[in-house]
């Protein structure tokens, strides 16, 4: 078993990592160690679970140590992740959130909490400048709203980079009616990414050198290996294609394990968060991706996972070996561990630069083998929405050509019509590529997960247990293109940043369709506040109700929105630094 | 018409108020769609409380998408037998408006042989290109002189970094400088960097040993090791050659030197 280090070389689990593991408790000594088996929803007296209808949450700074170095995290009631909040559907919750950030905090004097995926009045949504004025130092904001839904959600800061420094927590809402599936135990598995850097410095670094973390670019050695395998001519053509685009096929994520330490329920792999089970029990695992910039691929070797809910909403059960969870998504799965005393919950990042693991075990202190991080993948032209494998395009002279003008559609067989692009994208120095023939890709598990011998969840497998709750045909379509520039690290919709664009206007009560086209080479999890996103298939049939829609490169996906929430709502990519760089809009729903 | 439809929706909503629709996400059979315009789950009628909750906040959303960033890089900071050479650049500004500083120069035997500083305003004009315009001041060689500068900086296909600048000086003097640089990755840390720099002049300038036409060309090959992204020592070899009148004005038409230095940025 080889473990890959961030630098790419095979390595032993290094001593440095071991030391990290010892430090993996979270809150530094003197403030109490993180309780290992916390976050079980059943089991009494767990300090990090708050339930009921009245909550006092205090946002402040807490020293944390995940890497051997102590850093200041932004925490709720001193804990990272923030306390698990447990509400009941049909109740009214009161949450008094106070800002106890110290003077001169590097993370600002203002804070906020956004209840991700929750339907509520606009002024309860917690986005400074869009739905309220933020919570200033010394102030307390009273959130109060009716809980109209159930399921697995999360909450996080919507102020500057506070989410990156720890202000996130799980949110579980118990349903009025029992769940349509049985389970004996219930655990939250919250996956996040931690950095010792000040996130403002990380953002600045992305602006200076966006490829800083990419230590996997194609080298001379790769060239020679490819030339031996594919032939020299083909290899040169491949490099020409990428060279003409001035892009890198290894560019899967902007920030990876070279910078991040991945956490599971607030502890590193060596902290080994453990969920207990008795053989034969059904265990419900509520996976939440609360990371700032990371997609995780999750599996539990030796166990099948039955996905029963996505983004808090029940789906027809589907049994898989593995799933990719986009940033901000949640998936509930049922597992039935037996035959072994311990199973590893293994979450590797999409770019295969690192992982975090935890354990399901019959008692504390056990571990099962941890799989190696898999081989890194490189993007193909098909991944990029160019509709054809690289070698099909090899004869084309790509140099200097405008991708928008490329007649890929003319290249024949079963390819969709050429994608049109908004005028604001043309001659726009902040749009570095445009997808020529994007497709929904709903049955594509995504890069690195195809044909890996495992059954991997795709969006097409996710089907809500209910029909389209609105039933109307959308009255209009709004097409938005996800755009950006890799080297300038600018992001937006239709080539425009948040600060340059007017709000999107929805009419109260209308049913509309949002069509997203990903014109970039990155994946983007797109999140609409306040309203559901009802994902459709390629034929416009309702598929699954979600709050965050993953948009892989080269994809075109559509979903229906019912504008039944008056006011101003954030609509954005949930990769924190994409949002901060401009991939965000305000949606205004007016009468 | 839209208003009418909305009024209709509100009526339907009011009608349904008595029913419990709080858990419409639950797995229960949905009534078949009625007419195209009526939602299966009624739209709640708006109340004054809803309207009050939907008031835009007083404060604007704090924006980071146009924040001022900065970058300072010494691309070359190197020594050779008897001398020192530097080439650096810095920018400060937003995505759309940047102030650039660029400087290069050479010291031989503890004397500054050549040194210039450019102050430029830069603006993205195309996907891979920024326009820069401003002034250049030459401290050496000879008496100092000033130029107006205009040029482009960006990335060509196949990722060649290119800087091309034209200069107009006093008494009709003109010049141009083109610099192209490539990074060949031997590994992800060991990088071979070929570089070509061409200098052109419009007129003879004997005092500065410069002749009209292509005056000098420099070709360099540097092998650097990125200890970190920010700090990368290198060794290299540089060949410089003068052409035409410039060659006639100099004692050595060509020069080959072995260099050692580091690249640093922050
Ligand atoms: Cu994004």
CSV table of N, CA and C in Angstrom, one decimal, chain A residues 384-456:
chain,number,residue,atom,x,y,z
A,384,UNK,N,-13.8,18.7,-20.9
A,384,UNK,CA,-13.9,20.2,-21.0
A,384,UNK,C,-15.1,20.7,-21.8
A,385,UNK,N,-15.9,19.8,-22.2
A,385,UNK,CA,-17.1,20.2,-23.0
A,385,UNK,C,-16.8,20.4,-24.4
A,386,UNK,N,-15.7,19.8,-24.9
A,386,UNK,CA,-15.4,20.0,-26.3
A,386,UNK,C,-15.9,18.8,-27.1
A,387,UNK,N,-16.6,17.9,-26.4
A,387,UNK,CA,-17.5,17.0,-27.1
A,387,UNK,C,-16.7,15.8,-27.8
A,388,UNK,N,-15.4,15.9,-27.8
A,388,UNK,CA,-14.7,14.8,-28.6
A,388,UNK,C,-13.4,14.5,-27.8
A,389,UNK,N,-13.0,13.3,-28.0
A,389,UNK,CA,-11.7,12.9,-27.4
A,389,UNK,C,-10.6,13.7,-28.1
A,390,UNK,N,-9.5,13.9,-27.4
A,390,UNK,CA,-8.5,14.7,-27.9
A,390,UNK,C,-8.0,14.3,-29.3
A,391,UNK,N,-7.9,13.0,-29.5
A,391,UNK,CA,-7.4,12.6,-30.8
A,391,UNK,C,-8.3,12.9,-32.0
A,392,UNK,N,-9.6,13.0,-31.7
A,392,UNK,CA,-10.5,13.4,-32.8
A,392,UNK,C,-10.2,14.8,-33.3
A,393,UNK,N,-9.6,15.6,-32.4
A,393,UNK,CA,-9.4,17.0,-32.8
A,393,UNK,C,-8.0,17.2,-33.2
A,394,UNK,N,-7.3,16.2,-33.3
A,394,UNK,CA,-5.8,16.3,-33.4
A,394,UNK,C,-5.5,17.0,-34.7
A,395,UNK,N,-6.3,16.8,-35.7
A,395,UNK,CA,-6.0,17.4,-37.0
A,395,UNK,C,-6.3,18.9,-37.1
A,396,UNK,N,-7.0,19.4,-36.1
A,396,UNK,CA,-7.4,20.8,-36.2
A,396,UNK,C,-6.3,21.7,-35.7
A,397,UNK,N,-6.1,22.8,-36.3
A,397,UNK,CA,-5.1,23.8,-35.9
A,397,UNK,C,-5.8,24.6,-34.8
A,398,UNK,N,-5.4,24.3,-33.6
A,398,UNK,CA,-6.0,25.0,-32.5
A,398,UNK,C,-5.4,26.4,-32.2
A,399,UNK,N,-4.2,26.6,-32.7
A,399,UNK,CA,-3.4,27.7,-32.3
A,399,UNK,C,-4.2,29.0,-32.5
A,400,UNK,N,-4.4,29.8,-31.5
A,400,UNK,CA,-5.0,31.1,-31.6
A,400,UNK,C,-6.5,31.1,-31.9
A,401,UNK,N,-7.0,29.9,-31.9
A,401,UNK,CA,-8.4,29.9,-32.4
A,401,UNK,C,-9.3,30.3,-31.2
A,402,UNK,N,-10.5,30.8,-31.6
A,402,UNK,CA,-11.4,31.2,-30.6
A,402,UNK,C,-12.3,30.0,-30.3
A,403,UNK,N,-12.4,29.6,-29.1
A,403,UNK,CA,-13.2,28.4,-28.9
A,403,UNK,C,-14.7,28.6,-29.1
A,404,UNK,N,-15.1,29.8,-29.0
A,404,UNK,CA,-16.5,30.1,-29.2
A,404,UNK,C,-16.8,29.8,-30.7
A,405,UNK,N,-15.9,30.0,-31.5
A,405,UNK,CA,-16.1,29.9,-32.9
A,405,UNK,C,-15.9,28.5,-33.4
A,406,UNK,N,-15.4,27.7,-32.6
A,406,UNK,CA,-15.1,26.3,-33.0
A,406,UNK,C,-16.3,25.6,-33.5
A,407,UNK,N,-16.3,25.0,-34.6
A,407,UNK,CA,-17.4,24.3,-35.1
A,407,UNK,C,-17.4,22.9,-34.7
A,408,UNK,N,-17.3,22.6,-33.4
A,408,UNK,CA,-17.3,21.2,-32.9
A,408,UNK,C,-18.5,20.5,-33.3
A,409,UNK,N,-19.6,21.1,-33.3
A,409,UNK,CA,-20.8,20.4,-33.6
A,409,UNK,C,-20.8,19.8,-35.0
A,410,UNK,N,-20.1,20.5,-35.9
A,410,UNK,CA,-20.0,20.0,-37.3
A,410,UNK,C,-19.2,18.7,-37.3
A,411,UNK,N,-18.5,18.4,-36.2
A,411,UNK,CA,-17.7,17.2,-36.3
A,411,UNK,C,-18.4,15.9,-36.2
A,412,UNK,N,-19.8,16.1,-36.2
A,412,UNK,CA,-20.5,14.9,-36.5
A,412,UNK,C,-21.0,14.1,-35.3
A,413,UNK,N,-21.2,12.9,-35.6
A,413,UNK,CA,-22.0,11.9,-34.8
A,413,UNK,C,-22.5,12.2,-33.4
A,414,UNK,N,-23.8,12.3,-33.3
A,414,UNK,CA,-24.5,12.4,-32.1
A,414,UNK,C,-24.0,13.5,-31.2
A,415,UNK,N,-23.5,14.6,-31.7
A,415,UNK,CA,-23.1,15.6,-30.9
A,415,UNK,C,-24.1,16.7,-30.8
A,416,UNK,N,-24.3,17.3,-29.7
A,416,UNK,CA,-25.4,18.3,-29.6
A,416,UNK,C,-25.0,19.6,-30.4
A,417,UNK,N,-26.0,20.4,-30.7
A,417,UNK,CA,-25.8,21.6,-31.4
A,417,UNK,C,-24.8,22.5,-30.7
A,418,UNK,N,-24.1,23.3,-31.5
A,418,UNK,CA,-23.1,24.1,-30.9
A,418,UNK,C,-23.7,25.0,-29.9
A,419,UNK,N,-23.0,25.2,-28.8
A,419,UNK,CA,-23.6,26.0,-27.7
A,419,UNK,C,-23.4,27.5,-28.0
A,420,UNK,N,-24.5,28.2,-27.8
A,420,UNK,CA,-24.4,29.7,-28.0
A,420,UNK,C,-24.0,30.3,-26.7
A,421,UNK,N,-23.4,31.5,-26.8
A,421,UNK,CA,-22.9,32.1,-25.6
A,421,UNK,C,-23.3,33.6,-25.5
A,422,UNK,N,-23.6,34.1,-24.3
A,422,UNK,CA,-24.0,35.4,-24.2
A,422,UNK,C,-23.0,36.4,-24.8
A,423,UNK,N,-23.5,37.5,-25.2
A,423,UNK,CA,-22.6,38.6,-25.8
A,423,UNK,C,-21.6,39.1,-24.8
A,424,UNK,N,-22.0,39.1,-23.6
A,424,UNK,CA,-21.1,39.6,-22.5
A,424,UNK,C,-19.8,38.8,-22.4
A,425,UNK,N,-19.9,37.6,-23.0
A,425,UNK,CA,-18.7,36.7,-22.9
A,425,UNK,C,-17.7,37.0,-24.0
A,426,UNK,N,-18.1,37.6,-25.1
A,426,UNK,CA,-17.2,37.8,-26.2
A,426,UNK,C,-16.3,39.0,-26.0
A,427,UNK,N,-15.1,38.9,-26.4
A,427,UNK,CA,-14.1,39.9,-26.2
A,427,UNK,C,-14.0,40.3,-24.7
A,428,UNK,N,-14.2,39.3,-23.9
A,428,UNK,CA,-14.1,39.5,-22.5
A,428,UNK,C,-12.8,38.9,-21.9
A,429,UNK,N,-11.9,39.8,-21.5
A,429,UNK,CA,-10.6,39.2,-21.0
A,429,UNK,C,-10.7,38.3,-19.8
A,430,UNK,N,-11.9,38.2,-19.2
A,430,UNK,CA,-12.0,37.4,-18.0
A,430,UNK,C,-12.7,36.1,-18.3
A,431,UNK,N,-12.8,35.8,-19.6
A,431,UNK,CA,-13.4,34.5,-20.0
A,431,UNK,C,-12.4,33.8,-20.8
A,432,UNK,N,-11.8,32.7,-20.2
A,432,UNK,CA,-10.6,32.1,-20.9
A,432,UNK,C,-11.0,30.9,-21.8
A,433,UNK,N,-12.3,30.4,-21.6
A,433,UNK,CA,-12.7,29.4,-22.6
A,433,UNK,C,-14.2,29.3,-22.6
A,434,UNK,N,-14.8,28.7,-23.6
A,434,UNK,CA,-16.2,28.5,-23.6
A,434,UNK,C,-16.5,27.1,-24.1
A,435,UNK,N,-17.4,26.4,-23.4
A,435,UNK,CA,-17.7,25.0,-23.8
A,435,UNK,C,-18.4,25.0,-25.2
A,436,UNK,N,-17.9,24.2,-26.1
A,436,UNK,CA,-18.4,24.1,-27.4
A,436,UNK,C,-19.7,23.3,-27.5
A,437,UNK,N,-19.7,22.2,-26.8
A,437,UNK,CA,-20.9,21.3,-26.9
A,437,UNK,C,-21.1,20.6,-25.6
A,438,UNK,N,-21.5,21.5,-24.6
A,438,UNK,CA,-21.8,20.9,-23.3
A,438,UNK,C,-23.0,20.0,-23.2
A,439,UNK,N,-23.0,19.0,-22.4
A,439,UNK,CA,-24.1,18.1,-22.3
A,439,UNK,C,-24.5,18.0,-20.8
A,440,UNK,N,-25.7,17.4,-20.4
A,440,UNK,CA,-26.1,17.3,-19.0
A,440,UNK,C,-25.2,16.4,-18.2
A,441,UNK,N,-24.6,15.4,-18.8
A,441,UNK,CA,-23.7,14.5,-18.1
A,441,UNK,C,-24.3,14.0,-16.8
A,442,UNK,N,-25.6,13.8,-16.7
A,442,UNK,CA,-26.2,13.4,-15.5
A,442,UNK,C,-25.9,11.9,-15.1
A,443,UNK,N,-25.5,11.1,-16.1
A,443,UNK,CA,-25.2,9.7,-15.8
A,443,UNK,C,-23.7,9.5,-15.8
A,444,UNK,N,-22.9,10.6,-15.7
A,444,UNK,CA,-21.5,10.5,-15.7
A,444,UNK,C,-21.0,10.7,-14.2
A,445,UNK,N,-20.4,9.7,-13.7
A,445,UNK,CA,-19.9,9.8,-12.3
A,445,UNK,C,-18.8,10.9,-12.1
A,446,UNK,N,-18.2,11.3,-13.2
A,446,UNK,CA,-17.2,12.3,-13.1
A,446,UNK,C,-15.8,11.8,-13.2
A,447,UNK,N,-14.9,12.7,-13.4
A,447,UNK,CA,-13.5,12.4,-13.6
A,447,UNK,C,-13.0,11.6,-12.4
A,448,UNK,N,-12.3,10.5,-12.7
A,448,UNK,CA,-11.6,9.7,-11.7
A,448,UNK,C,-12.6,8.7,-11.1
A,449,UNK,N,-13.8,8.7,-11.5
A,449,UNK,CA,-14.8,7.7,-11.0
A,449,UNK,C,-15.4,6.8,-12.0
A,450,UNK,N,-15.0,7.1,-13.3
A,450,UNK,CA,-15.6,6.2,-14.4
A,450,UNK,C,-14.8,4.9,-14.4
A,451,UNK,N,-15.6,3.9,-14.6
A,451,UNK,CA,-15.0,2.5,-14.8
A,451,UNK,C,-14.0,2.2,-13.8
A,452,UNK,N,-14.2,2.5,-12.5
A,452,UNK,CA,-13.3,2.1,-11.5
A,452,UNK,C,-13.6,0.8,-10.8
A,453,UNK,N,-14.6,0.1,-11.4
A,453,UNK,CA,-15.0,-1.2,-10.9
A,453,UNK,C,-15.9,-1.1,-9.7
A,454,UNK,N,-16.3,0.1,-9.4
A,454,UNK,CA,-17.3,0.3,-8.3
A,454,UNK,C,-18.5,0.9,-8.8
A,455,UNK,N,-19.6,0.7,-8.1
A,455,UNK,CA,-20.9,1.4,-8.5
A,455,UNK,C,-20.8,2.8,-7.9
A,456,UNK,N,-20.8,3.8,-8.7
A,456,UNK,CA,-20.6,5.2,-8.2
A,456,UNK,C,-21.9,6.0,-8.5
